[in-house]
Amino acid sequence: MTAPKYRELAEQLREQYAQAPVGTPTPSERQLADDTGVSRMTARRAIDELVRSGLLTRAVGRGTFVTQPAMSVPLRLTSFTEDMRARGHVPSSRVLGLEVVRADERVAGVFGTVVGARVTLLSRLRLADDVPMAIERSHLRTDAFPGIERHDFGVESLYRVLAEEYGVRFEAGEQVIRAGLVRDEDTTTLAVAPGSPVLELARTTVAHGSVVEWTVSTYPASRFELSAQIAPLT
Ligand code: 16G
């Protein structure tokens, strides 16, 4: 039995795009159908298959892009900016919000402060080579970082600002990783289908003996894998 036509086409495209840099645009369904002489339905099914496997991503209104290979990110206390640069990608950010909010019980518990304390919430879309990689919601104690809202986090690195302007030197950090489904309000920003799987990484960092940051990062599961060095117990 021969493979269905769309599978054959998907395999051809997989070979073609496997080595392409992240962010390479791919032809539209119509273009692909015209170029290869298949129906639009077949072209769509082939692209769907590659989107499902994480090789391609559809960005609403912008077309389809290569996003593979899934990026392998080490679990270390480094910033998104450093991690992406170390992999040869160009990091960028879009600020989705920067506001002072009141700590609810959960946030107060993380910072060891009282419910209602002022907390600065920075929400950003993080991109690598213009491809959306994660939405990060960073909570910072407002009293510890006066004037932080003056920075333009569309271009600046949060960790750089913390180090250079506020003298933060991290002593420790904790990262909790959970699997989940994308929130409805994040689907367009992350360019994923409703209900797609995500990895949620919650990071707490400590400097000068207190918690300085609590960031919840939402990564489309198809675009990421996480790795850590593991050592035997001594
Ligand atoms: C990383 C951290 C995040 C931190 C950000 C700072 C994870 C899961 N999260 O994305 O907690 O706020 O880097 O990045 O690694 P920046 O210095 O580039 O703004």
Coordinates of C-alpha atoms and ligand atoms in Angstrom, one line a residue:
M1 CA 0.0 0.0 0.0
T2 CA 1.4 3.4 -0.9
A3 CA 1.4 6.3 1.6
P4 CA -1.3 8.8 1.2
K5 CA -0.3 11.8 -1.0
Y6 CA -0.3 14.3 1.8
R7 CA 2.2 12.1 3.8
E8 CA 4.5 11.9 0.8
L9 CA 4.4 15.7 0.5
A10 CA 4.9 16.1 4.2
E11 CA 8.0 13.9 4.1
Q12 CA 9.4 15.9 1.1
L13 CA 8.8 19.1 3.0
R14 CA 10.3 17.7 6.2
E15 CA 13.5 17.0 4.4
Q16 CA 13.5 20.4 2.7
Y17 CA 12.9 22.3 5.9
A18 CA 14.8 20.2 8.5
Q19 CA 18.0 22.2 7.9
A20 CA 16.3 25.5 7.3
P21 CA 17.0 28.3 9.9
V22 CA 14.2 28.9 12.5
G23 CA 12.0 31.7 11.1
T24 CA 12.2 30.6 7.4
P25 CA 8.8 31.3 5.8
T26 CA 7.1 28.5 3.9
P27 CA 4.8 28.9 0.9
S28 CA 1.1 29.3 1.4
E29 CA -1.2 26.3 0.9
R30 CA -2.3 27.7 -2.5
Q31 CA 1.3 28.3 -3.6
L32 CA 2.3 24.8 -2.4
A33 CA -0.6 23.2 -4.3
D34 CA 0.3 25.1 -7.4
D35 CA 4.0 24.3 -7.2
T36 CA 3.6 20.6 -6.5
G37 CA 0.4 19.9 -8.6
V38 CA -1.6 18.5 -5.6
S39 CA -5.0 19.7 -4.4
R40 CA -5.2 22.5 -1.8
M41 CA -6.7 19.9 0.6
T42 CA -3.6 17.7 0.2
A43 CA -1.3 20.7 0.7
R44 CA -3.2 21.7 3.8
R45 CA -3.0 18.2 5.3
A46 CA 0.7 18.0 4.6
I47 CA 1.3 21.4 6.3
D48 CA -1.0 20.4 9.2
E49 CA 1.1 17.3 9.8
L50 CA 4.3 19.4 10.0
V51 CA 2.7 21.9 12.3
R52 CA 1.6 19.1 14.6
S53 CA 5.1 17.7 14.8
G54 CA 6.5 21.2 15.7
L55 CA 8.6 21.6 12.5
L56 CA 6.4 24.5 11.3
T57 CA 4.3 27.1 13.1
R58 CA 1.4 29.1 11.8
A59 CA 1.5 32.7 12.9
V60 CA -2.0 34.2 12.5
G61 CA -1.9 36.8 9.7
R62 CA 1.8 36.3 9.0
G63 CA 2.0 32.9 7.4
T64 CA 3.8 29.7 8.3
F65 CA 7.4 29.4 9.5
V66 CA 10.1 26.9 10.3
T67 CA 10.4 26.5 14.1
Q68 CA 12.3 23.2 14.4
P69 CA 14.4 21.8 15.6
A70 CA 12.7 22.1 19.0
M71 CA 15.0 24.3 21.0
S72 CA 16.9 22.6 23.8
V73 CA 17.2 24.9 26.7
P74 CA 19.4 24.1 29.7
L75 CA 17.9 24.5 33.2
R76 CA 20.3 27.1 34.5
L77 CA 20.0 30.5 36.1
T78 CA 20.5 32.4 32.9
S79 CA 18.3 34.9 31.1
F80 CA 16.3 34.4 27.9
T81 CA 18.5 36.9 26.2
E82 CA 21.7 35.0 27.1
D83 CA 20.1 31.6 26.3
M84 CA 19.0 32.6 22.8
R85 CA 22.2 34.4 21.9
A86 CA 24.2 31.3 23.1
R87 CA 22.3 29.3 20.5
G88 CA 22.9 31.8 17.7
H89 CA 19.4 33.2 17.7
V90 CA 18.4 36.9 17.9
P91 CA 16.3 37.5 20.9
S92 CA 13.6 40.2 21.1
S93 CA 10.6 41.0 23.2
R94 CA 7.3 42.7 23.0
V95 CA 6.0 44.2 26.2
L96 CA 2.4 43.1 26.8
G97 CA 2.0 45.0 30.1
L98 CA 4.0 46.7 32.9
E99 CA 1.9 47.6 35.9
V100 CA 1.8 47.7 39.7
V101 CA -0.6 45.1 41.1
R102 CA -1.5 44.0 44.6
A103 CA -0.1 40.7 45.8
D104 CA -2.7 38.0 46.2
E105 CA -2.2 35.1 48.6
R106 CA 0.0 33.1 46.2
V107 CA 2.2 36.0 45.2
A108 CA 2.5 37.2 48.9
G109 CA 3.5 33.6 49.8
V110 CA 6.2 33.5 47.2
F111 CA 7.7 36.9 48.3
G112 CA 7.1 36.3 52.0
T113 CA 5.1 39.6 52.1
V114 CA 1.6 40.6 53.0
V115 CA -1.5 40.2 50.9
G116 CA -2.0 43.6 49.2
A117 CA 1.7 44.5 49.0
R118 CA 2.7 46.3 45.8
V119 CA 4.2 44.1 43.1
T120 CA 5.4 45.1 39.7
L121 CA 4.1 42.8 37.0
L122 CA 6.0 42.7 33.7
S123 CA 4.4 40.6 30.9
R124 CA 6.4 40.0 27.7
L125 CA 6.3 38.0 24.6
R126 CA 9.8 36.6 24.0
L127 CA 10.8 35.9 20.4
A128 CA 13.8 34.2 18.8
D129 CA 14.5 35.3 15.2
D130 CA 11.0 36.9 15.3
V131 CA 9.3 33.6 16.1
P132 CA 7.2 33.7 19.3
M133 CA 8.8 31.4 21.9
A134 CA 7.3 32.2 25.3
I135 CA 5.0 34.6 27.2
E136 CA 6.7 35.6 30.5
R137 CA 4.9 37.1 33.4
S138 CA 7.5 38.4 35.8
H139 CA 6.5 39.6 39.3
L140 CA 9.0 41.8 41.2
R141 CA 8.7 43.6 44.5
T142 CA 7.9 47.2 43.7
D143 CA 9.7 48.5 46.9
A144 CA 12.9 46.7 46.0
F145 CA 13.1 48.1 42.4
P146 CA 11.9 51.7 42.5
G147 CA 11.8 53.3 39.0
I148 CA 12.0 49.9 37.2
E149 CA 9.0 50.9 35.1
R150 CA 11.1 53.6 33.3
H151 CA 13.0 50.9 31.4
D152 CA 12.0 49.8 28.0
F153 CA 11.8 46.0 28.3
G154 CA 11.0 45.8 24.6
V155 CA 14.8 46.1 24.1
E156 CA 16.4 45.7 27.6
S157 CA 17.1 42.5 29.4
L158 CA 15.5 42.2 32.8
Y159 CA 18.4 40.4 34.4
R160 CA 20.8 43.0 33.0
V161 CA 18.7 45.8 34.5
L162 CA 18.5 44.0 37.9
A163 CA 22.3 43.5 37.9
E164 CA 23.4 46.8 36.6
E165 CA 20.9 49.2 38.1
Y166 CA 20.0 47.4 41.3
G167 CA 23.2 45.4 42.0
V168 CA 21.3 42.0 42.1
R169 CA 23.6 39.0 42.2
F170 CA 21.6 35.8 42.2
E171 CA 22.4 33.4 45.0
A172 CA 19.9 30.7 44.3
G173 CA 16.9 29.9 42.2
E174 CA 14.1 27.3 41.9
Q175 CA 12.3 26.2 38.8
V176 CA 9.0 24.3 38.8
I177 CA 7.9 22.8 35.5
R178 CA 4.4 21.8 34.7
A179 CA 2.6 20.6 31.6
G180 CA -0.6 22.4 30.7
L181 CA -2.8 23.8 28.0
V182 CA -2.5 27.2 26.5
R183 CA -4.7 29.9 28.0
D184 CA -7.3 31.2 25.5
E185 CA -5.9 34.8 25.7
D186 CA -2.4 33.6 24.8
T187 CA -3.2 31.6 21.6
T188 CA -2.8 34.5 19.1
T189 CA 0.3 35.9 20.8
L190 CA 2.0 32.6 20.8
A191 CA 0.7 31.6 17.4
V192 CA -0.7 28.3 18.5
A193 CA -4.0 26.6 18.1
P194 CA -6.5 26.8 21.0
G195 CA -5.9 24.0 23.5
S196 CA -2.3 23.4 22.5
P197 CA 0.0 21.9 25.0
V198 CA 2.4 24.2 26.8
L199 CA 5.2 23.9 29.3
E200 CA 4.9 26.3 32.2
L201 CA 8.1 27.2 34.0
A202 CA 7.8 29.1 37.3
R203 CA 11.1 30.5 38.4
T204 CA 11.9 32.0 41.8
T205 CA 15.2 33.8 42.2
V206 CA 16.9 34.8 45.4
A207 CA 19.4 37.6 46.0
H208 CA 20.7 39.1 49.3
G209 CA 18.6 36.5 51.1
S210 CA 15.2 37.4 49.7
V211 CA 13.1 36.5 46.7
V212 CA 13.5 39.1 44.0
E213 CA 11.6 37.6 41.1
W214 CA 8.8 35.2 40.4
T215 CA 8.4 34.6 36.7
V216 CA 5.9 32.3 35.1
S217 CA 6.9 31.4 31.5
T218 CA 4.6 29.7 29.1
Y219 CA 6.4 27.9 26.2
P220 CA 4.5 26.1 23.4
A221 CA 5.4 22.4 24.1
S222 CA 6.2 21.8 20.4
R223 CA 9.0 24.5 20.3
F224 CA 11.0 23.5 23.4
E225 CA 12.7 20.8 25.2
L226 CA 14.5 21.3 28.5
S227 CA 17.7 19.7 29.6
A228 CA 19.6 19.6 32.9
Q229 CA 23.0 18.3 34.0
I230 CA 22.4 15.6 36.5
A231 CA 25.0 14.4 39.0
P232 CA 25.1 11.3 41.3
L233 CA 24.3 11.9 45.0
T234 CA 27.6 12.2 46.9
Ligands
16G1 C1 14.4 33.5 31.6 C2 13.8 33.2 32.9 C3 12.9 34.3 33.5 C4 13.7 35.6 33.5 C5 14.1 35.9 32.1 C6 15.0 37.2 32.0 C7 13.2 30.8 32.4 C8 12.2 29.7 32.5 N1 12.9 32.0 32.8 O1 13.5 33.5 30.5 O2 12.6 33.9 34.8 O3 12.8 36.6 33.9 O4 15.0 34.8 31.6 O5 15.3 37.4 30.7 O6 14.3 30.5 32.1 P1 15.9 38.7 30.1 O7 17.0 39.1 31.0 O8 16.3 38.4 28.8 O9 14.8 39.8 30.2

